[in-house]
CSV table of C-alpha atoms and ligand atoms in Angstrom, one decimal:
chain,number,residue,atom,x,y,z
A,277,UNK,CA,17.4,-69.2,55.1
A,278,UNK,CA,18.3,-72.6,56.0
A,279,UNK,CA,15.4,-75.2,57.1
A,280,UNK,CA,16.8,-77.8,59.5
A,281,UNK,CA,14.8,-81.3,58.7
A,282,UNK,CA,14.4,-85.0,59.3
A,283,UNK,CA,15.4,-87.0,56.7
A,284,UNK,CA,12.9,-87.6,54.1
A,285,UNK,CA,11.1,-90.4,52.7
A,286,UNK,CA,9.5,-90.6,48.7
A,287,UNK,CA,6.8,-93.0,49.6
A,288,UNK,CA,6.3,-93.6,45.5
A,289,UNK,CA,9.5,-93.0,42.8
A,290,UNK,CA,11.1,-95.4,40.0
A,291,UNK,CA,14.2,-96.9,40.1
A,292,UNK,CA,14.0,-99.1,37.0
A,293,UNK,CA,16.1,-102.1,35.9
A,294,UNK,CA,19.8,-101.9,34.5
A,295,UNK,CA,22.6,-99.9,34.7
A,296,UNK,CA,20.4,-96.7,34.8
A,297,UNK,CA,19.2,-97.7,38.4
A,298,UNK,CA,22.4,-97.1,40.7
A,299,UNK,CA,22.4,-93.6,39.1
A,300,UNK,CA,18.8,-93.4,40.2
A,301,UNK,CA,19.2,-94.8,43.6
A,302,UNK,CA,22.5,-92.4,44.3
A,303,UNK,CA,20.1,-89.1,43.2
A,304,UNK,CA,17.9,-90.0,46.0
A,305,UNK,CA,20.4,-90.8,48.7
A,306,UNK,CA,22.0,-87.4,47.8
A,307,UNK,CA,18.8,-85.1,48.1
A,308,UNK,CA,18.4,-86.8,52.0
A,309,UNK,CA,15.9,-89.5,51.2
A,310,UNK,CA,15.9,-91.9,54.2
A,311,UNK,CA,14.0,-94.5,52.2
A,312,UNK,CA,11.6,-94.8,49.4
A,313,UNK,CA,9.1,-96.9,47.9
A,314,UNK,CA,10.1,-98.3,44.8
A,315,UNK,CA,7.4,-98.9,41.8
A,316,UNK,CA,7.1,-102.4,40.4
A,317,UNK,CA,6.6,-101.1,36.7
A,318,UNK,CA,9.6,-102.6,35.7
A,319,UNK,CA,10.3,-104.6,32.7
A,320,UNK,CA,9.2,-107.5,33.4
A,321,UNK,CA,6.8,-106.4,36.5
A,322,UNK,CA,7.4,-107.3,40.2
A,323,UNK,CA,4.2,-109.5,40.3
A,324,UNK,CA,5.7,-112.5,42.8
A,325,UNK,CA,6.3,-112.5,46.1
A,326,UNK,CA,9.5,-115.0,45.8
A,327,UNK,CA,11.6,-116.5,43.7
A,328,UNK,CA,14.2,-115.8,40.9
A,329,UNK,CA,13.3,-113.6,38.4
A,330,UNK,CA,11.9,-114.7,35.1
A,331,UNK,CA,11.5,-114.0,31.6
A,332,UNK,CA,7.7,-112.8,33.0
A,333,UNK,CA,8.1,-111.8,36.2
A,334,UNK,CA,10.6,-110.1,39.2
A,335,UNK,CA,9.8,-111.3,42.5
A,336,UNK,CA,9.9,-109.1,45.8
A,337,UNK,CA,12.3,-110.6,46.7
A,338,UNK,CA,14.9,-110.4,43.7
A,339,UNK,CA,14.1,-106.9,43.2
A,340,UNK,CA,14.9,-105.8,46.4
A,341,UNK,CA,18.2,-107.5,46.3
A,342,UNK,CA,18.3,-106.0,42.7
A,343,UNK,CA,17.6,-102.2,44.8
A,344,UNK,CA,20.1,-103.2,47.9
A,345,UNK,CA,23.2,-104.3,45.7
A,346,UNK,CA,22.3,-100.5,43.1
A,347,UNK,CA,22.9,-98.7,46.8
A,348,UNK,CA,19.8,-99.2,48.4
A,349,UNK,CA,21.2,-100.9,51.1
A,350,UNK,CA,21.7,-97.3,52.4
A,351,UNK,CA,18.1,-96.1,52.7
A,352,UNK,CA,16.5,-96.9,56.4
A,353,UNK,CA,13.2,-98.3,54.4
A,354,UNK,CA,12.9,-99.8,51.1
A,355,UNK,CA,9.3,-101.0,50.1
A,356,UNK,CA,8.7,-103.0,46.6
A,357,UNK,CA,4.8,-103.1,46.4
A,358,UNK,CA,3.8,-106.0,44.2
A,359,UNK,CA,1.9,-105.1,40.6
A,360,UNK,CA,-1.3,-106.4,40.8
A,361,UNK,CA,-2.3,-108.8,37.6
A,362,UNK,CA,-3.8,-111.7,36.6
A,363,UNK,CA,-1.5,-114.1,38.5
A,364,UNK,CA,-2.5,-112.5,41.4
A,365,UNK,CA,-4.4,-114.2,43.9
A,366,UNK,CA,-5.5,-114.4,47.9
A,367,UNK,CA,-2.8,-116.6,48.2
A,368,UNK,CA,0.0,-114.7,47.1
A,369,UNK,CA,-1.4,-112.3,49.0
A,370,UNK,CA,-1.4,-114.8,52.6
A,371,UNK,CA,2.0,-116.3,51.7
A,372,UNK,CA,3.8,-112.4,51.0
A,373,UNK,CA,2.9,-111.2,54.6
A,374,UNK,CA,4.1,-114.1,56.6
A,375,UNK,CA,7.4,-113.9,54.5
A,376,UNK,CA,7.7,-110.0,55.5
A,377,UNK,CA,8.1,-109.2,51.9
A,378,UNK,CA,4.8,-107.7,51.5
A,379,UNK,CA,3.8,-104.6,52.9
A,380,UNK,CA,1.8,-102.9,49.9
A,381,UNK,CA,0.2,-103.4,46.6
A,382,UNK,CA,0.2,-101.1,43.4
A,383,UNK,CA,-2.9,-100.6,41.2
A,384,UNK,CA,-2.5,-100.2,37.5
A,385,UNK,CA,-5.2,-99.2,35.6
A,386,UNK,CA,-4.3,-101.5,32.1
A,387,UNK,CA,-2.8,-99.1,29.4
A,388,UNK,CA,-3.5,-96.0,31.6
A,389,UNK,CA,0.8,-95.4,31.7
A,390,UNK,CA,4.2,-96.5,31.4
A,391,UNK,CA,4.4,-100.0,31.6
A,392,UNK,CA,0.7,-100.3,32.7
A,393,UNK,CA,-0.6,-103.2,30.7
A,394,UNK,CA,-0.1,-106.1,33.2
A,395,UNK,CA,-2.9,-104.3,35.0
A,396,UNK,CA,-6.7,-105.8,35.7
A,397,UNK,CA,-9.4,-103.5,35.4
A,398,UNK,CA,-10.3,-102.4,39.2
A,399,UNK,CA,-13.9,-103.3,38.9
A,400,UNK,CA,-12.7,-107.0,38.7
A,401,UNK,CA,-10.3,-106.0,42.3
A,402,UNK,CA,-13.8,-104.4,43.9
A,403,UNK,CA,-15.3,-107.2,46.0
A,404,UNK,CA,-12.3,-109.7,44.9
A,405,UNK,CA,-10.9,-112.6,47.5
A,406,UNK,CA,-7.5,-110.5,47.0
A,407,UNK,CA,-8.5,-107.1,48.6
A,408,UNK,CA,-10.3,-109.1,51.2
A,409,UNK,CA,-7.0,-110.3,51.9
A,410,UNK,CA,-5.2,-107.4,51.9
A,411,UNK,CA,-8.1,-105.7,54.2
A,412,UNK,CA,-7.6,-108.3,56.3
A,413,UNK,CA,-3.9,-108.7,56.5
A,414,UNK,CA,-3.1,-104.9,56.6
A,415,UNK,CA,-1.5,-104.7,52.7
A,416,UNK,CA,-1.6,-101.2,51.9
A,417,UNK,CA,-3.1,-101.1,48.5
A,418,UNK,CA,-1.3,-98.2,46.1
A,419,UNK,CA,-3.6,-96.8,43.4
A,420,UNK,CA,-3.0,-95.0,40.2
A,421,UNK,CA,-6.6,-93.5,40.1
A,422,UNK,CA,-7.7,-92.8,36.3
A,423,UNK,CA,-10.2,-94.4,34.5
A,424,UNK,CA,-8.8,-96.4,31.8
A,425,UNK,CA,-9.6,-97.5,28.2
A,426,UNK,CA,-11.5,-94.1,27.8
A,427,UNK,CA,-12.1,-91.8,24.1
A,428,UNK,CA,-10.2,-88.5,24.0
A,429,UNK,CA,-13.3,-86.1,25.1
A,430,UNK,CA,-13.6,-88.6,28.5
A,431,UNK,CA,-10.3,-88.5,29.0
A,432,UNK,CA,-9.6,-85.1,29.2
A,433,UNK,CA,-11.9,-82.4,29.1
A,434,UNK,CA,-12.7,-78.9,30.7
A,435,UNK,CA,-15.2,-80.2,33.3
A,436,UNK,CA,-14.0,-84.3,33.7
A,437,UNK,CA,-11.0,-86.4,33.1
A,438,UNK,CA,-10.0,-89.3,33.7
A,439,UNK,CA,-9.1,-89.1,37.5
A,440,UNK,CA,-12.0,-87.3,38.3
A,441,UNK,CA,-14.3,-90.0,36.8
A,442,UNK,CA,-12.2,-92.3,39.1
A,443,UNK,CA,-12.5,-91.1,42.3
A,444,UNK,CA,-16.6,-89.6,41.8
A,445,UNK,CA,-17.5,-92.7,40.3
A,446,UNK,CA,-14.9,-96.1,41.3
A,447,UNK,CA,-13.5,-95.3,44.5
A,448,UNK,CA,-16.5,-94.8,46.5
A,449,UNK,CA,-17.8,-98.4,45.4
A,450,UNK,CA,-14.3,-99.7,46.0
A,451,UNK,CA,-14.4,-97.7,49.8
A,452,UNK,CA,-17.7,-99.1,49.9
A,453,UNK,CA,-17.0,-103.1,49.7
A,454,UNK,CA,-13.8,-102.8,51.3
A,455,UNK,CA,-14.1,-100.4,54.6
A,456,UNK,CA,-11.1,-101.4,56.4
A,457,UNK,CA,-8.3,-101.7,53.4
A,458,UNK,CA,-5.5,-99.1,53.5
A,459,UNK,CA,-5.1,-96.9,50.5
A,460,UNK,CA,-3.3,-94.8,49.0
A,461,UNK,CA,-4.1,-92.4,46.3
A,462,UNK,CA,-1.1,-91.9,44.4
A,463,UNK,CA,-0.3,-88.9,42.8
A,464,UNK,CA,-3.2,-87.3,43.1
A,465,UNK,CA,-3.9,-84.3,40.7
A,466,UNK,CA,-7.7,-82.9,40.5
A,467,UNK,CA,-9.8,-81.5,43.0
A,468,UNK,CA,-12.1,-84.6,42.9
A,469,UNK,CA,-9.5,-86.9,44.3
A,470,UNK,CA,-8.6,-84.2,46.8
A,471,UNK,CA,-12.2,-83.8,47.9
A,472,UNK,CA,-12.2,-87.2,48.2
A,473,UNK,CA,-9.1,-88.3,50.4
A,474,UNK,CA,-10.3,-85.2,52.6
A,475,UNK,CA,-13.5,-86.8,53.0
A,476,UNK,CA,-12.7,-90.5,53.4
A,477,UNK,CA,-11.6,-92.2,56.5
A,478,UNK,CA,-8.0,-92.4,58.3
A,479,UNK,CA,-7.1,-95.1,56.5
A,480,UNK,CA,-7.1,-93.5,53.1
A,481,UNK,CA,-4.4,-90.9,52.0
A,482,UNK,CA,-2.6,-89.8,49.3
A,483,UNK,CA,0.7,-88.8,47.1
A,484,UNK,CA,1.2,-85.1,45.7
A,485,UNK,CA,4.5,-84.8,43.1
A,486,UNK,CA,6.1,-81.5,43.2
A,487,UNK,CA,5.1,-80.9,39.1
A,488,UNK,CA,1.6,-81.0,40.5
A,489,UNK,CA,1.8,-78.1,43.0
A,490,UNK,CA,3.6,-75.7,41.0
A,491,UNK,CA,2.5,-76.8,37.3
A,492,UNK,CA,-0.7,-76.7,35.4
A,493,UNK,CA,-1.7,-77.9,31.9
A,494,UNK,CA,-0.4,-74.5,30.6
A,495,UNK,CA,2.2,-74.6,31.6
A,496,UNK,CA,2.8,-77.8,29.8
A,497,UNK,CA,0.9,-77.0,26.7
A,498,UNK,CA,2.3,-73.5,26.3
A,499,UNK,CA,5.4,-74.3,23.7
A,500,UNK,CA,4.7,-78.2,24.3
A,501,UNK,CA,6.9,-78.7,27.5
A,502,UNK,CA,7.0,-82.1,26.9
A,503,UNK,CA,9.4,-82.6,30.0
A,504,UNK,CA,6.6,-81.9,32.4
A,505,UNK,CA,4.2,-84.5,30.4
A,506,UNK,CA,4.0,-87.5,33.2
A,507,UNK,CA,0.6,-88.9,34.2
A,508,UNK,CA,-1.7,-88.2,35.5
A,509,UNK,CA,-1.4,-85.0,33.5
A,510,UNK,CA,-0.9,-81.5,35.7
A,511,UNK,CA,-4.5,-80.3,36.0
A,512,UNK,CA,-6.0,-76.5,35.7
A,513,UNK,CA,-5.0,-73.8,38.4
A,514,UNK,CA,-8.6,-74.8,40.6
A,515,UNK,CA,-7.1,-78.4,40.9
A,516,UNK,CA,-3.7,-77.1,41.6
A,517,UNK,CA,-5.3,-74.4,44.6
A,518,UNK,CA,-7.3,-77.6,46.2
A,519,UNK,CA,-4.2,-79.8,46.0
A,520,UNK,CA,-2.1,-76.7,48.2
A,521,UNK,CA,-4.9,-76.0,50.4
A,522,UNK,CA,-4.5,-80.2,51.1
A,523,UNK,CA,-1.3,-79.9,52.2
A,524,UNK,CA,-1.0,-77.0,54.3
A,525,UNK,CA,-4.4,-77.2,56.0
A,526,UNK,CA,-3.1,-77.4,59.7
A,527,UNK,CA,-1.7,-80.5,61.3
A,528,UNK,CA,-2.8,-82.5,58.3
A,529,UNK,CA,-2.1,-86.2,58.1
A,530,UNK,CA,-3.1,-87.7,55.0
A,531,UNK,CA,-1.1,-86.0,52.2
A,532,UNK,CA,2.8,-87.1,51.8
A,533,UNK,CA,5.5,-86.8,49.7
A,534,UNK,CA,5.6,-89.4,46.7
A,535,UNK,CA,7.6,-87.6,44.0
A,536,UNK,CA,6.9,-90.0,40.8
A,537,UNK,CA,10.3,-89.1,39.9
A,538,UNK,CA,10.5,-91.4,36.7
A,539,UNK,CA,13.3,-91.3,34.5
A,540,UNK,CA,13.2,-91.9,31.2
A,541,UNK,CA,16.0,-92.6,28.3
A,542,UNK,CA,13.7,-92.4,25.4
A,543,UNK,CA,11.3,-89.7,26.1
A,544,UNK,CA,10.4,-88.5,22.9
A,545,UNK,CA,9.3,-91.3,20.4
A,546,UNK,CA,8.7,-91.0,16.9
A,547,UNK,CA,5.5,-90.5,17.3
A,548,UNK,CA,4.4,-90.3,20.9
A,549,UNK,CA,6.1,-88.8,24.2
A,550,UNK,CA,7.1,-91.6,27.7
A,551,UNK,CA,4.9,-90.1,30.5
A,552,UNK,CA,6.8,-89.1,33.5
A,553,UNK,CA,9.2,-86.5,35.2
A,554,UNK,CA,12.6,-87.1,36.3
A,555,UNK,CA,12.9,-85.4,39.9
A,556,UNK,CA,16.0,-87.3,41.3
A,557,UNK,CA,18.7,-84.9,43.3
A,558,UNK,CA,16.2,-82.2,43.9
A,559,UNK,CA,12.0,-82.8,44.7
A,560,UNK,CA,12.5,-81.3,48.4
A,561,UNK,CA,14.3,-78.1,46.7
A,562,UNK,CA,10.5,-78.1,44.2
A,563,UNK,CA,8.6,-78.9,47.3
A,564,UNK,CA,10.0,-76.3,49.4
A,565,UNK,CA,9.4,-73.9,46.1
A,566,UNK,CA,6.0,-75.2,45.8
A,567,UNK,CA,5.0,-74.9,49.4
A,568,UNK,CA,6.1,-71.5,48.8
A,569,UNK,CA,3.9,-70.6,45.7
A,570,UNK,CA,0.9,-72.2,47.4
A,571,UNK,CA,1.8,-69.6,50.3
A,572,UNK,CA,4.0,-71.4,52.6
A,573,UNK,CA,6.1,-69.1,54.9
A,574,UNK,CA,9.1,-71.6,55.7
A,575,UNK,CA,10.8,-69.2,58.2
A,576,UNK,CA,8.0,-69.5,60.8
A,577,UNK,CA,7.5,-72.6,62.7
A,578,UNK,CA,3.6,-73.1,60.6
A,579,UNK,CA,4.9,-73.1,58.0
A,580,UNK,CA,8.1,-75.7,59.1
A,581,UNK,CA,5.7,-77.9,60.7
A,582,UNK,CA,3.7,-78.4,57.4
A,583,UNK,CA,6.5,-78.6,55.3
A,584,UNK,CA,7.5,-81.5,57.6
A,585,UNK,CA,4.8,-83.4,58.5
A,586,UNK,CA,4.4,-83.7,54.1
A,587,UNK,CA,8.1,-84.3,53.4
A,588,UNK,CA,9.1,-86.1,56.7
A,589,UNK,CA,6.5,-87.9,58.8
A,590,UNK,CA,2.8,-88.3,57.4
A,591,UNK,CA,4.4,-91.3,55.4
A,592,UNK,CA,6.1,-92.8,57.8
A,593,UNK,CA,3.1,-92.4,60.4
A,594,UNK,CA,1.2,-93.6,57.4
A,595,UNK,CA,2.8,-96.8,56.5
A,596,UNK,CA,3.7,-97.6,60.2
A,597,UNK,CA,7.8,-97.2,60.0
A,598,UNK,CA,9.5,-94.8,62.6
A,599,UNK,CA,10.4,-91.5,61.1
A,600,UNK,CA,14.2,-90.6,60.5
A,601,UNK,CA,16.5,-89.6,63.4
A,602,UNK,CA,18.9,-88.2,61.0
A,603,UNK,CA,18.5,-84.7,59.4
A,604,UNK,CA,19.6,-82.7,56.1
A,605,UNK,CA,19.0,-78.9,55.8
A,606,UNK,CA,18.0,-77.4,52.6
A,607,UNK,CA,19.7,-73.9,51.9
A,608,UNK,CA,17.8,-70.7,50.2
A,609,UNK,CA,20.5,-71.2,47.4
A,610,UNK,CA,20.4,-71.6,44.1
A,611,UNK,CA,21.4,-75.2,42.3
A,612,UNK,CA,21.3,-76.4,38.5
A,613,UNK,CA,20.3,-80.2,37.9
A,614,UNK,CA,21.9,-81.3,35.0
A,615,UNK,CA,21.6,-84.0,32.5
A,616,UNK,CA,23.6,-87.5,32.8
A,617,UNK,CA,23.3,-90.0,30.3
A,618,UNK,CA,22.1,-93.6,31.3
A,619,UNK,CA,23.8,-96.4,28.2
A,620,UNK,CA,24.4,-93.7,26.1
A,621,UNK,CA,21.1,-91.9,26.4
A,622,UNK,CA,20.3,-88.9,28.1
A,623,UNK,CA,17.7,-88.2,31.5
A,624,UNK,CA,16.7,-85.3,31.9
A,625,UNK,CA,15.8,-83.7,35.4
A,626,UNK,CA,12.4,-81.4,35.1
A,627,UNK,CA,14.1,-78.2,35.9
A,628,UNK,CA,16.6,-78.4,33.3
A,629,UNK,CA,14.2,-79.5,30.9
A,630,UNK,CA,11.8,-76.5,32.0
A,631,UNK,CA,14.5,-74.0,31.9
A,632,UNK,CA,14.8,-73.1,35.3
A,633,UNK,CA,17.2,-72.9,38.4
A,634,UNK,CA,16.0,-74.2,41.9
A,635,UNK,CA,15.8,-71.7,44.6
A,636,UNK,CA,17.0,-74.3,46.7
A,637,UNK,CA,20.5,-76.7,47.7
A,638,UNK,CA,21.0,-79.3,49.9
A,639,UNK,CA,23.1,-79.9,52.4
A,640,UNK,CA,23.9,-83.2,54.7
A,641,UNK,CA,25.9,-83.8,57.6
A,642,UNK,CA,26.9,-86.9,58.5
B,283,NCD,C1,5.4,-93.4,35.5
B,283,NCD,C2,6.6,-94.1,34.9
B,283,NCD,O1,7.3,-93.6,34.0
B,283,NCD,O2,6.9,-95.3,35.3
B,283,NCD,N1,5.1,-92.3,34.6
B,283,NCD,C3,4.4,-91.2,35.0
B,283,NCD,O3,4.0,-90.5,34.1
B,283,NCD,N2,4.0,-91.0,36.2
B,283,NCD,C4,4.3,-94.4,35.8
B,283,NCD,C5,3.3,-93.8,36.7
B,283,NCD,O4,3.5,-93.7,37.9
B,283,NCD,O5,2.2,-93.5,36.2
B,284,ZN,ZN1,4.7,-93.5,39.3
């Protein structure tokens, strides 16, 4: 089988900083990613619009050129969304919308993941001269949705965690104050958060990864895969069902591809484990399988035009760029991601690190 496709866009991945990032850049370009948006949880954050970078902060402006001169210069779109913090104010806001630089702003709930702890709680963002702002200007604002700062049994237990305390108890009051502001729900992983992008205006969507459709927690805590530990963590098999029911409910328009591919060099600490999956070179291979698990028949034309619309044109439609007029194809044949080393330290893609093949190759003609 061989599905014919617009180019892709991964409206949520990581390049980093340093030599590790052209590598990055150069998976995504080779899986047929027409453009991405690129995380600001970098080291130090992209929390200015302008300027040179700092010993505190990368602009915008110098991470994008950072992005273009790693290779980005080949994607059709390249968004940076700035981190909100402290420093952040209505201003920035104003001033990074008539320079064209700013399109969207990321939510980090403080200490809630990797490089996280520039973030401001979002109950000091709900009612704040900053979302007005962004409601007003058209910022889309990007949210990693778990309650932070919470004890083990609130963080993750059998009938709450903390995503679902998020988006049944903070989003509605943050939908509430701010009608109009675009959102979207990144990575989303629990029934809750599904229930609630279903349920909530146009404006809102959402981000699924690929370890989320296919994985649950057993699959992670079953011989400690510690490759598939990223946050938010995969979820039990109801989450997962709600999640594929999202995207393949027909002509669907708010869930898109945003693969949270997030490499890391040091994954296992001495004592602890980095949160995130590298999915570089192959998430449309793990979406096509997942699509398939959650029932997906990609030889008929249903089952092609939901494929598409998640991969290939919600986002675009979503963030208001034109969707790609070039193709790739992805082959019913096998392929075997393999490590590479980043400064002497090894990244590991998922499947590797899980042990299994992709059903899947890609192919692109120029
Ligand atoms: C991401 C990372 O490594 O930057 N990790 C992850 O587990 N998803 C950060 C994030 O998006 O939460
Ligand atoms: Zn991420």
């Amino acid at each position: 089988m061989r599905l014919d496709l617009p180019r892709w866009f991964d409206l949520h991945t990581h390049f980093r900083q340093g030599s590790g990032t052209a590598h990055y850049i150069a998976d995504h370009l080779a899986m047929g990613c027409a453009g991405v948006l690129a995380m600001p949880n970098t080291r130090p954050p992209v929390s200015r619009i302008s300027g040179p970078t700092t010993e505190q902060a990368w602009s915008i402006e110098s991470y994008r050129a950072q992005l273009l001169n790693a290779g980005a210069d080949a994607f059709e779109q390249l968004i940076v969304p700035l981190y909100l913090t402290h420093d952040t104010d209505a201003d920035m806001i104003t001033r990074g919308v008539s320079s064209g630089l700013l399109r969207a702003a990321k939510y980090y709930p403080p200490h809630g993941t990797t490089n996280s702890e520039h973030g401001v709680p979002m109950t000091e963002w709900i009612g704040s001269d900053v979302l007005r702002a962004m409601e007003d200007l058209g910022v889309i604002l990007c949210i990693h949705g778990e309650q932070h700062g919470l004890r083990g049994p609130d963080y993750f237990d059998r009938n709450q965690t903390a995503e679902s305390l998020f988006y049944t108890e903070t989003m509605p009051r943050l939908v509430e104050k701010h009608p109009t502001l675009k959102i979207v729900c990144e990575h989303i992983t629990t029934a809750s958060a599904a229930t609630f992008v279903r349920s909530a205006f146009d404006h809102v969507a959402a981000t699924i990864t690929p370890q989320h459709l296919m994985f649950t927690i057993g699959h992670l805590v079953q011989g400690l895969r510690y490759h598939l530990y990223c946050l938010p963590l995969v979820k039990f098999d109801a989450d997962r069902s709600e999640l594929r029911e999202a995207v393949l409910s027909a002509r669907q328009s708010k869930f898109f591809a945003g693969t949270d591919s997030a490499p890391h060099t040091d994954k296992l600490t001495e004592c602890a484990c980095a949160a995130g999956c590298y999915t570089g070179g192959c998430a449309p291979q793990l979406y096509a399988s997942a699509f398939e698990q959650a029932g997906a028949d990609l030889s008929t034309a249903t089952g092609q035009d939901a494929f598409s619309r998640f991969l290939c044109t919600n986002g675009p439609a979503f963030y208001g760029f034109p969707a790609s007029e070039k193709r790739f194809a992805l082959r019913r044949e096998p392929s075997h991601p393999l490590p590479f080393s980043v400064e002497g330290k090894e990244v590991v893609p998922l499947p590797h690190g899980l042990g299994f093949d992709l059903d899947w190759s890609i192919t692109i003609d120029d």
